[in-house]
Amino acid sequence: MLNLFTKVKKVMMSKEERLALEGRVKILRFYPSMKELYIVVGRMNEYVVNLDPPFCTCEDFFFKLAQRKEKKCVHIKALEIALRNKSCEVFMLNDEEIDQIFKYLVLDLLKK
């Protein structure tokens, strides 16, 4: 019975709640600077997300949201929920790895 309740509850959740609950929000935290990079693993891709100012590398943010002047896509909302619930997975990386991570992200974005 509990399994059925869990399934029903999951269906009733919004996309952003589901992303946050399923642990698909990741924080890359660099040490010793403590700089953070937020990644949300979506249905099709991984997206780089920022809260202030709101930014996401998903198509909705660039096309749909920009045209309607909305500021938040599903991935930004998922990040807010995950940070509030402390349900983000945190990966600690060395500051020396920042350049390599950004190169990987840029190359990945160019492939899309």
A tleap script that builds the chain and sets N, CA, C and O, in Angstrom:
source leaprc.protein.ff14SB
mol = sequence {
  NMET LEU ASN LEU PHE THR LYS VAL LYS LYS
  VAL MET MET SER LYS GLU GLU ARG LEU ALA
  LEU GLU GLY ARG VAL LYS ILE LEU ARG PHE
  TYR PRO SER MET LYS GLU LEU TYR ILE VAL
  VAL GLY ARG MET ASN GLU TYR VAL VAL ASN
  LEU ASP PRO PRO PHE CYS THR CYS GLU ASP
  PHE PHE PHE LYS LEU ALA GLN ARG LYS GLU
  LYS LYS CYS VAL HIE ILE LYS ALA LEU GLU
  ILE ALA LEU ARG ASN LYS SER CYS GLU VAL
  PHE MET LEU ASN ASP GLU GLU ILE ASP GLN
  ILE PHE LYS TYR LEU VAL LEU ASP LEU LEU
  LYS CLYS
}
set mol.1.N position { 0.819 -1.197 0.000 }
set mol.1.CA position { 0.000 0.000 0.000 }
set mol.1.C position { 0.866 1.265 0.000 }
set mol.1.O position { 0.549 2.243 -0.676 }
set mol.2.N position { 1.939 1.233 0.750 }
set mol.2.CA position { 2.839 2.376 0.805 }
set mol.2.C position { 3.415 2.675 -0.566 }
set mol.2.O position { 3.567 3.840 -0.934 }
set mol.3.N position { 3.737 1.639 -1.325 }
set mol.3.CA position { 4.284 1.810 -2.661 }
set mol.3.C position { 3.285 2.542 -3.563 }
set mol.3.O position { 3.682 3.417 -4.332 }
set mol.4.N position { 2.003 2.197 -3.479 }
set mol.4.CA position { 0.959 2.853 -4.264 }
set mol.4.C position { 0.849 4.320 -3.867 }
set mol.4.O position { 0.734 5.191 -4.730 }
set mol.5.N position { 0.884 4.599 -2.561 }
set mol.5.CA position { 0.830 5.980 -2.080 }
set mol.5.C position { 2.000 6.791 -2.621 }
set mol.5.O position { 1.827 7.937 -3.035 }
set mol.6.N position { 3.175 6.205 -2.617 }
set mol.6.CA position { 4.371 6.873 -3.130 }
set mol.6.C position { 4.217 7.183 -4.612 }
set mol.6.O position { 4.582 8.270 -5.060 }
set mol.7.N position { 3.680 6.238 -5.373 }
set mol.7.CA position { 3.480 6.448 -6.809 }
set mol.7.C position { 2.457 7.554 -7.070 }
set mol.7.O position { 2.666 8.396 -7.944 }
set mol.8.N position { 1.358 7.557 -6.323 }
set mol.8.CA position { 0.325 8.587 -6.492 }
set mol.8.C position { 0.887 9.955 -6.139 }
set mol.8.O position { 0.654 10.926 -6.859 }
set mol.9.N position { 1.613 10.040 -5.052 }
set mol.9.CA position { 2.211 11.302 -4.627 }
set mol.9.C position { 3.181 11.823 -5.684 }
set mol.9.O position { 3.220 13.024 -5.953 }
set mol.10.N position { 3.958 10.931 -6.279 }
set mol.10.CA position { 4.934 11.316 -7.294 }
set mol.10.C position { 4.242 11.861 -8.547 }
set mol.10.O position { 4.731 12.807 -9.163 }
set mol.11.N position { 3.116 11.271 -8.919 }
set mol.11.CA position { 2.362 11.731 -10.083 }
set mol.11.C position { 1.805 13.131 -9.839 }
set mol.11.O position { 1.717 13.934 -10.768 }
set mol.12.N position { 1.435 13.423 -8.616 }
set mol.12.CA position { 0.828 14.714 -8.279 }
set mol.12.C position { 1.858 15.832 -8.148 }
set mol.12.O position { 1.484 17.002 -8.080 }
set mol.13.N position { 3.119 15.502 -8.113 }
set mol.13.CA position { 4.175 16.505 -7.970 }
set mol.13.C position { 4.411 17.252 -9.270 }
set mol.13.O position { 4.154 16.737 -10.359 }
set mol.14.N position { 4.897 18.458 -9.139 }
set mol.14.CA position { 5.296 19.225 -10.313 }
set mol.14.C position { 6.634 18.685 -10.820 }
set mol.14.O position { 7.313 17.930 -10.124 }
set mol.15.N position { 7.003 19.079 -12.034 }
set mol.15.CA position { 8.279 18.625 -12.608 }
set mol.15.C position { 9.447 19.074 -11.739 }
set mol.15.O position { 10.376 18.303 -11.495 }
set mol.16.N position { 9.402 20.310 -11.276 }
set mol.16.CA position { 10.517 20.813 -10.464 }
set mol.16.C position { 10.614 20.104 -9.116 }
set mol.16.O position { 11.717 19.867 -8.623 }
set mol.17.N position { 9.476 19.764 -8.517 }
set mol.17.CA position { 9.506 19.004 -7.262 }
set mol.17.C position { 10.093 17.613 -7.486 }
set mol.17.O position { 10.857 17.107 -6.665 }
set mol.18.N position { 9.724 17.009 -8.605 }
set mol.18.CA position { 10.236 15.674 -8.931 }
set mol.18.C position { 11.752 15.707 -9.135 }
set mol.18.O position { 12.465 14.834 -8.639 }
set mol.19.N position { 12.242 16.708 -9.860 }
set mol.19.CA position { 13.690 16.828 -10.079 }
set mol.19.C position { 14.426 16.954 -8.752 }
set mol.19.O position { 15.455 16.311 -8.546 }
set mol.20.N position { 13.899 17.783 -7.853 }
set mol.20.CA position { 14.541 17.995 -6.555 }
set mol.20.C position { 14.469 16.730 -5.701 }
set mol.20.O position { 15.457 16.353 -5.069 }
set mol.21.N position { 13.310 16.075 -5.677 }
set mol.21.CA position { 13.122 14.880 -4.864 }
set mol.21.C position { 13.977 13.714 -5.343 }
set mol.21.O position { 14.487 12.937 -4.536 }
set mol.22.N position { 14.131 13.597 -6.649 }
set mol.22.CA position { 14.887 12.480 -7.215 }
set mol.22.C position { 16.405 12.677 -7.136 }
set mol.22.O position { 17.164 11.844 -7.631 }
set mol.23.N position { 16.843 13.768 -6.521 }
set mol.23.CA position { 18.282 13.996 -6.356 }
set mol.23.C position { 18.980 14.381 -7.640 }
set mol.23.O position { 20.154 14.066 -7.831 }
set mol.24.N position { 18.275 15.052 -8.514 }
set mol.24.CA position { 18.856 15.400 -9.804 }
set mol.24.C position { 19.447 16.806 -9.817 }
set mol.24.O position { 19.788 17.332 -10.876 }
set mol.25.N position { 19.567 17.410 -8.636 }
set mol.25.CA position { 20.220 18.714 -8.506 }
set mol.25.C position { 21.586 18.477 -7.866 }
set mol.25.O position { 21.687 17.924 -6.771 }
set mol.26.N position { 22.627 18.902 -8.565 }
set mol.26.CA position { 24.005 18.669 -8.124 }
set mol.26.C position { 24.709 19.993 -7.873 }
set mol.26.O position { 24.476 20.980 -8.572 }
set mol.27.N position { 25.555 19.998 -6.884 }
set mol.27.CA position { 26.394 21.168 -6.610 }
set mol.27.C position { 27.844 20.744 -6.790 }
set mol.27.O position { 28.308 19.790 -6.165 }
set mol.28.N position { 28.544 21.457 -7.641 }
set mol.28.CA position { 29.991 21.278 -7.749 }
set mol.28.C position { 30.598 22.384 -6.887 }
set mol.28.O position { 30.516 23.559 -7.245 }
set mol.29.N position { 31.198 22.026 -5.769 }
set mol.29.CA position { 31.777 22.996 -4.839 }
set mol.29.C position { 33.292 22.879 -4.928 }
set mol.29.O position { 33.862 21.806 -4.731 }
set mol.30.N position { 33.927 23.999 -5.226 }
set mol.30.CA position { 35.375 24.015 -5.423 }
set mol.30.C position { 36.069 24.471 -4.144 }
set mol.30.O position { 35.635 25.410 -3.478 }
set mol.31.N position { 37.144 23.789 -3.827 }
set mol.31.CA position { 37.889 24.060 -2.604 }
set mol.31.C position { 39.290 24.536 -2.956 }
set mol.31.O position { 39.891 23.948 -3.855 }
set mol.32.N position { 39.842 25.528 -2.332 }
set mol.32.CA position { 39.403 26.192 -1.107 }
set mol.32.C position { 38.511 27.421 -1.329 }
set mol.32.O position { 38.045 28.011 -0.355 }
set mol.33.N position { 38.263 27.818 -2.572 }
set mol.33.CA position { 37.493 29.055 -2.819 }
set mol.33.C position { 36.035 28.954 -2.390 }
set mol.33.O position { 35.406 29.973 -2.103 }
set mol.34.N position { 35.490 27.740 -2.342 }
set mol.34.CA position { 34.086 27.478 -2.018 }
set mol.34.C position { 33.124 28.042 -3.070 }
set mol.34.O position { 31.948 28.262 -2.782 }
set mol.35.N position { 33.623 28.274 -4.284 }
set mol.35.CA position { 32.756 28.652 -5.393 }
set mol.35.C position { 31.864 27.464 -5.709 }
set mol.35.O position { 32.266 26.313 -5.539 }
set mol.36.N position { 30.646 27.747 -6.170 }
set mol.36.CA position { 29.718 26.669 -6.471 }
set mol.36.C position { 29.160 26.793 -7.878 }
set mol.36.O position { 28.928 27.893 -8.380 }
set mol.37.N position { 28.951 25.657 -8.495 }
set mol.37.CA position { 28.336 25.560 -9.809 }
set mol.37.C position { 27.175 24.583 -9.658 }
set mol.37.O position { 27.348 23.481 -9.138 }
set mol.38.N position { 25.988 24.994 -10.115 }
set mol.38.CA position { 24.793 24.166 -9.969 }
set mol.38.C position { 24.454 23.484 -11.287 }
set mol.38.O position { 24.438 24.117 -12.343 }
set mol.39.N position { 24.186 22.201 -11.210 }
set mol.39.CA position { 23.817 21.388 -12.370 }
set mol.39.C position { 22.486 20.699 -12.051 }
set mol.39.O position { 22.318 20.121 -10.977 }
set mol.40.N position { 21.550 20.768 -12.994 }
set mol.40.CA position { 20.294 20.032 -12.847 }
set mol.40.C position { 20.225 19.020 -13.987 }
set mol.40.O position { 20.328 19.374 -15.162 }
set mol.41.N position { 20.051 17.769 -13.617 }
set mol.41.CA position { 19.971 16.695 -14.603 }
set mol.41.C position { 18.508 16.579 -15.034 }
set mol.41.O position { 17.655 16.108 -14.282 }
set mol.42.N position { 18.248 17.014 -16.248 }
set mol.42.CA position { 16.893 16.985 -16.779 }
set mol.42.C position { 16.597 15.695 -17.506 }
set mol.42.O position { 17.355 14.728 -17.428 }
set mol.43.N position { 15.492 15.696 -18.209 }
set mol.43.CA position { 15.056 14.512 -18.958 }
set mol.43.C position { 16.002 14.212 -20.108 }
set mol.43.O position { 16.311 13.052 -20.379 }
set mol.44.N position { 16.467 15.269 -20.793 }
set mol.44.CA position { 17.285 15.080 -21.988 }
set mol.44.C position { 18.775 15.413 -21.781 }
set mol.44.O position { 19.639 14.789 -22.397 }
set mol.45.N position { 19.068 16.375 -20.933 }
set mol.45.CA position { 20.437 16.862 -20.775 }
set mol.45.C position { 20.710 17.287 -19.343 }
set mol.45.O position { 19.833 17.256 -18.480 }
set mol.46.N position { 21.940 17.681 -19.124 }
set mol.46.CA position { 22.329 18.321 -17.865 }
set mol.46.C position { 22.389 19.813 -18.132 }
set mol.46.O position { 22.893 20.244 -19.169 }
set mol.47.N position { 21.874 20.605 -17.196 }
set mol.47.CA position { 21.796 22.048 -17.394 }
set mol.47.C position { 22.550 22.780 -16.295 }
set mol.47.O position { 22.476 22.411 -15.123 }
set mol.48.N position { 23.276 23.820 -16.686 }
set mol.48.CA position { 23.942 24.695 -15.729 }
set mol.48.C position { 22.914 25.738 -15.326 }
set mol.48.O position { 22.275 26.356 -16.178 }
set mol.49.N position { 22.759 25.930 -14.022 }
set mol.49.CA position { 21.709 26.802 -13.504 }
set mol.49.C position { 22.311 27.788 -12.510 }
set mol.49.O position { 23.258 27.470 -11.792 }
set mol.50.N position { 21.743 28.987 -12.484 }
set mol.50.CA position { 22.140 30.008 -11.519 }
set mol.50.C position { 20.870 30.664 -10.985 }
set mol.50.O position { 19.866 30.748 -11.692 }
set mol.51.N position { 20.915 31.127 -9.739 }
set mol.51.CA position { 19.736 31.770 -9.151 }
set mol.51.C position { 19.757 33.289 -9.245 }
set mol.51.O position { 18.723 33.909 -9.493 }
set mol.52.N position { 20.915 33.887 -9.051 }
set mol.52.CA position { 20.971 35.346 -9.006 }
set mol.52.C position { 22.142 35.851 -9.824 }
set mol.52.O position { 23.272 35.837 -9.335 }
set mol.53.N position { 21.916 36.295 -11.045 }
set mol.53.CA position { 20.626 36.420 -11.719 }
set mol.53.C position { 20.158 35.067 -12.232 }
set mol.53.O position { 20.976 34.177 -12.467 }
set mol.54.N position { 18.845 34.902 -12.410 }
set mol.54.CA position { 18.326 33.636 -12.913 }
set mol.54.C position { 18.901 33.317 -14.292 }
set mol.54.O position { 18.906 34.157 -15.193 }
set mol.55.N position { 19.384 32.085 -14.432 }
set mol.55.CA position { 19.979 31.654 -15.692 }
set mol.55.C position { 19.927 30.135 -15.770 }
set mol.55.O position { 20.115 29.446 -14.768 }
set mol.56.N position { 19.668 29.618 -16.973 }
set mol.56.CA position { 19.706 28.178 -17.209 }
set mol.56.C position { 20.097 27.955 -18.662 }
set mol.56.O position { 19.764 28.758 -19.533 }
set mol.57.N position { 20.795 26.873 -18.913 }
set mol.57.CA position { 21.225 26.576 -20.277 }
set mol.57.C position { 20.174 25.791 -21.069 }
set mol.57.O position { 20.456 25.347 -22.182 }
set mol.58.N position { 18.980 25.614 -20.520 }
set mol.58.CA position { 17.935 24.879 -21.248 }
set mol.58.C position { 17.305 25.763 -22.333 }
set mol.58.O position { 17.385 26.990 -22.282 }
set mol.59.N position { 16.681 25.108 -23.306 }
set mol.59.CA position { 16.039 25.826 -24.406 }
set mol.59.C position { 14.883 26.692 -23.925 }
set mol.59.O position { 14.687 27.794 -24.436 }
set mol.60.N position { 14.117 26.211 -22.952 }
set mol.60.CA position { 12.986 26.996 -22.444 }
set mol.60.C position { 13.446 28.351 -21.930 }
set mol.60.O position { 12.806 29.371 -22.183 }
set mol.61.N position { 14.562 28.353 -21.207 }
set mol.61.CA position { 15.045 29.624 -20.664 }
set mol.61.C position { 15.395 30.585 -21.790 }
set mol.61.O position { 15.039 31.763 -21.736 }
set mol.62.N position { 16.084 30.093 -22.800 }
set mol.62.CA position { 16.532 30.968 -23.886 }
set mol.62.C position { 15.406 31.416 -24.801 }
set mol.62.O position { 15.385 32.570 -25.229 }
set mol.63.N position { 14.483 30.543 -25.106 }
set mol.63.CA position { 13.474 30.871 -26.103 }
set mol.63.C position { 12.129 31.247 -25.489 }
set mol.63.O position { 11.687 32.389 -25.622 }
set mol.64.N position { 11.491 30.321 -24.836 }
set mol.64.CA position { 10.152 30.572 -24.313 }
set mol.64.C position { 10.142 31.605 -23.197 }
set mol.64.O position { 9.364 32.558 -23.234 }
set mol.65.N position { 11.007 31.415 -22.203 }
set mol.65.CA position { 10.978 32.297 -21.051 }
set mol.65.C position { 11.466 33.702 -21.393 }
set mol.65.O position { 10.919 34.684 -20.891 }
set mol.66.N position { 12.466 33.804 -22.223 }
set mol.66.CA position { 12.988 35.121 -22.595 }
set mol.66.C position { 11.934 35.932 -23.354 }
set mol.66.O position { 11.821 37.141 -23.152 }
set mol.67.N position { 11.180 35.287 -24.207 }
set mol.67.CA position { 10.154 35.988 -24.979 }
set mol.67.C position { 9.000 36.446 -24.103 }
set mol.67.O position { 8.429 37.511 -24.340 }
set mol.68.N position { 8.651 35.661 -23.101 }
set mol.68.CA position { 7.529 36.023 -22.228 }
set mol.68.C position { 7.986 36.815 -21.012 }
set mol.68.O position { 7.180 37.205 -20.168 }
set mol.69.N position { 9.283 37.043 -20.936 }
set mol.69.CA position { 9.882 37.779 -19.828 }
set mol.69.C position { 9.701 37.077 -18.478 }
set mol.69.O position { 9.753 37.718 -17.428 }
set mol.70.N position { 9.494 35.787 -18.514 }
set mol.70.CA position { 9.485 35.003 -17.282 }
set mol.70.C position { 10.933 34.808 -16.854 }
set mol.70.O position { 11.844 34.837 -17.682 }
set mol.71.N position { 11.136 34.611 -15.573 }
set mol.71.CA position { 12.506 34.530 -15.085 }
set mol.71.C position { 12.935 33.141 -14.642 }
set mol.71.O position { 14.117 32.918 -14.380 }
set mol.72.N position { 11.995 32.201 -14.552 }
set mol.72.CA position { 12.355 30.897 -14.006 }
set mol.72.C position { 11.815 29.767 -14.874 }
set mol.72.O position { 10.634 29.734 -15.219 }
set mol.73.N position { 12.708 28.845 -15.216 }
set mol.73.CA position { 12.308 27.616 -15.890 }
set mol.73.C position { 12.175 26.531 -14.812 }
set mol.73.O position { 12.394 26.792 -13.629 }
set mol.74.N position { 11.825 25.348 -15.224 }
set mol.74.CA position { 11.679 24.211 -14.314 }
set mol.74.C position { 12.981 23.926 -13.572 }
set mol.74.O position { 12.957 23.574 -12.393 }
set mol.75.N position { 14.103 24.073 -14.246 }
set mol.75.CA position { 15.398 23.739 -13.632 }
set mol.75.C position { 15.779 24.741 -12.541 }
set mol.75.O position { 16.333 24.358 -11.511 }
set mol.76.N position { 15.481 26.020 -12.766 }
set mol.76.CA position { 15.744 27.032 -11.740 }
set mol.76.C position { 14.866 26.780 -10.521 }
set mol.76.O position { 15.331 26.866 -9.385 }
set mol.77.N position { 13.588 26.466 -10.762 }
set mol.77.CA position { 12.667 26.173 -9.660 }
set mol.77.C position { 13.105 24.919 -8.903 }
set mol.77.O position { 13.000 24.867 -7.678 }
set mol.78.N position { 13.592 23.912 -9.623 }
set mol.78.CA position { 14.072 22.682 -8.979 }
set mol.78.C position { 15.277 22.980 -8.085 }
set mol.78.O position { 15.390 22.434 -6.987 }
set mol.79.N position { 16.170 23.842 -8.555 }
set mol.79.CA position { 17.330 24.225 -7.740 }
set mol.79.C position { 16.876 24.921 -6.463 }
set mol.79.O position { 17.387 24.624 -5.383 }
set mol.80.N position { 15.931 25.835 -6.574 }
set mol.80.CA position { 15.418 26.527 -5.378 }
set mol.80.C position { 14.840 25.541 -4.369 }
set mol.80.O position { 15.107 25.638 -3.171 }
set mol.81.N position { 14.047 24.593 -4.862 }
set mol.81.CA position { 13.433 23.594 -3.975 }
set mol.81.C position { 14.502 22.721 -3.329 }
set mol.81.O position { 14.462 22.481 -2.122 }
set mol.82.N position { 15.451 22.248 -4.121 }
set mol.82.CA position { 16.505 21.366 -3.596 }
set mol.82.C position { 17.377 22.082 -2.566 }
set mol.82.O position { 17.756 21.489 -1.556 }
set mol.83.N position { 17.693 23.343 -2.815 }
set mol.83.CA position { 18.484 24.105 -1.830 }
set mol.83.C position { 17.689 24.306 -0.546 }
set mol.83.O position { 18.231 24.181 0.552 }
set mol.84.N position { 16.416 24.614 -0.685 }
set mol.84.CA position { 15.553 24.818 0.488 }
set mol.84.C position { 15.428 23.525 1.304 }
set mol.84.O position { 15.448 23.561 2.534 }
set mol.85.N position { 15.301 22.389 0.619 }
set mol.85.CA position { 15.138 21.093 1.293 }
set mol.85.C position { 16.463 20.410 1.612 }
set mol.85.O position { 16.491 19.340 2.221 }
set mol.86.N position { 17.557 21.037 1.195 }
set mol.86.CA position { 18.897 20.473 1.384 }
set mol.86.C position { 18.991 19.066 0.796 }
set mol.86.O position { 19.527 18.145 1.412 }
set mol.87.N position { 18.445 18.931 -0.430 }
set mol.87.CA position { 18.439 17.617 -1.080 }
set mol.87.C position { 19.384 17.562 -2.276 }
set mol.87.O position { 19.243 16.700 -3.143 }
set mol.88.N position { 20.339 18.474 -2.322 }
set mol.88.CA position { 21.316 18.495 -3.415 }
set mol.88.C position { 22.442 17.514 -3.114 }
set mol.88.O position { 22.828 17.314 -1.962 }
set mol.89.N position { 22.954 16.913 -4.172 }
set mol.89.CA position { 24.153 16.095 -4.038 }
set mol.89.C position { 25.349 17.019 -4.260 }
set mol.89.O position { 25.412 17.725 -5.267 }
set mol.90.N position { 26.297 17.016 -3.323 }
set mol.90.CA position { 27.443 17.926 -3.382 }
set mol.90.C position { 28.701 17.146 -3.762 }
set mol.90.O position { 29.010 16.104 -3.183 }
set mol.91.N position { 29.415 17.682 -4.750 }
set mol.91.CA position { 30.686 17.108 -5.175 }
set mol.91.C position { 31.774 18.123 -4.868 }
set mol.91.O position { 31.723 19.255 -5.349 }
set mol.92.N position { 32.755 17.726 -4.073 }
set mol.92.CA position { 33.858 18.609 -3.728 }
set mol.92.C position { 34.969 18.429 -4.759 }
set mol.92.O position { 35.426 17.312 -5.004 }
set mol.93.N position { 35.398 19.539 -5.359 }
set mol.93.CA position { 36.464 19.522 -6.351 }
set mol.93.C position { 37.508 20.565 -5.973 }
set mol.93.O position { 37.216 21.511 -5.241 }
set mol.94.N position { 38.690 20.391 -6.461 }
set mol.94.CA position { 39.773 21.324 -6.205 }
set mol.94.C position { 39.648 22.527 -7.137 }
set mol.94.O position { 39.227 22.381 -8.285 }
set mol.95.N position { 40.005 23.698 -6.657 }
set mol.95.CA position { 39.973 24.909 -7.491 }
set mol.95.C position { 40.734 24.732 -8.801 }
set mol.95.O position { 40.386 25.338 -9.815 }
set mol.96.N position { 41.749 23.918 -8.776 }
set mol.96.CA position { 42.545 23.693 -9.983 }
set mol.96.C position { 41.738 23.007 -11.089 }
set mol.96.O position { 42.149 23.008 -12.250 }
set mol.97.N position { 40.605 22.429 -10.734 }
set mol.97.CA position { 39.771 21.725 -11.704 }
set mol.97.C position { 38.724 22.625 -12.373 }
set mol.97.O position { 38.036 22.190 -13.296 }
set mol.98.N position { 38.603 23.870 -11.915 }
set mol.98.CA position { 37.578 24.775 -12.451 }
set mol.98.C position { 37.714 24.949 -13.958 }
set mol.98.O position { 36.728 24.823 -14.685 }
set mol.99.N position { 38.910 25.235 -14.432 }
set mol.99.CA position { 39.110 25.447 -15.872 }
set mol.99.C position { 38.678 24.233 -16.684 }
set mol.99.O position { 38.021 24.376 -17.715 }
set mol.100.N position { 39.039 23.053 -16.232 }
set mol.100.CA position { 38.697 21.834 -16.953 }
set mol.100.C position { 37.182 21.614 -16.974 }
set mol.100.O position { 36.623 21.208 -17.993 }
set mol.101.N position { 36.527 21.881 -15.856 }
set mol.101.CA position { 35.062 21.731 -15.788 }
set mol.101.C position { 34.396 22.702 -16.757 }
set mol.101.O position { 33.477 22.314 -17.478 }
set mol.102.N position { 34.839 23.948 -16.787 }
set mol.102.CA position { 34.238 24.926 -17.694 }
set mol.102.C position { 34.493 24.578 -19.158 }
set mol.102.O position { 33.614 24.774 -19.997 }
set mol.103.N position { 35.658 24.073 -19.470 }
set mol.103.CA position { 35.932 23.632 -20.844 }
set mol.103.C position { 34.977 22.520 -21.245 }
set mol.103.O position { 34.432 22.530 -22.349 }
set mol.104.N position { 34.778 21.569 -20.356 }
set mol.104.CA position { 33.855 20.462 -20.622 }
set mol.104.C position { 32.436 20.995 -20.841 }
set mol.104.O position { 31.752 20.577 -21.775 }
set mol.105.N position { 31.996 21.917 -19.977 }
set mol.105.CA position { 30.637 22.455 -20.093 }
set mol.105.C position { 30.441 23.229 -21.391 }
set mol.105.O position { 29.409 23.086 -22.048 }
set mol.106.N position { 31.408 24.036 -21.761 }
set mol.106.CA position { 31.308 24.810 -23.011 }
set mol.106.C position { 31.270 23.882 -24.213 }
set mol.106.O position { 30.450 24.067 -25.112 }
set mol.107.N position { 32.141 22.891 -24.239 }
set mol.107.CA position { 32.137 21.936 -25.345 }
set mol.107.C position { 30.822 21.174 -25.421 }
set mol.107.O position { 30.313 20.915 -26.512 }
set mol.108.N position { 30.270 20.815 -24.265 }
set mol.108.CA position { 28.995 20.123 -24.226 }
set mol.108.C position { 27.870 21.008 -24.748 }
set mol.108.O position { 26.988 20.529 -25.461 }
set mol.109.N position { 27.890 22.277 -24.406 }
set mol.109.CA position { 26.873 23.216 -24.898 }
set mol.109.C position { 26.971 23.416 -26.401 }
set mol.109.O position { 25.954 23.542 -27.082 }
set mol.110.N position { 28.179 23.445 -26.913 }
set mol.110.CA position { 28.365 23.639 -28.350 }
set mol.110.C position { 27.874 22.444 -29.161 }
set mol.110.O position { 27.519 22.599 -30.330 }
set mol.111.N position { 27.850 21.268 -28.566 }
set mol.111.CA position { 27.367 20.070 -29.255 }
set mol.111.C position { 25.859 20.101 -29.466 }
set mol.111.O position { 25.342 19.451 -30.375 }
set mol.112.N position { 25.162 20.848 -28.638 }
set mol.112.CA position { 23.680 20.847 -28.661 }
set mol.112.C position { 23.125 21.674 -29.787 }
set mol.112.O position { 21.908 21.772 -29.939 }
savepdb mol mol.pdb
quit
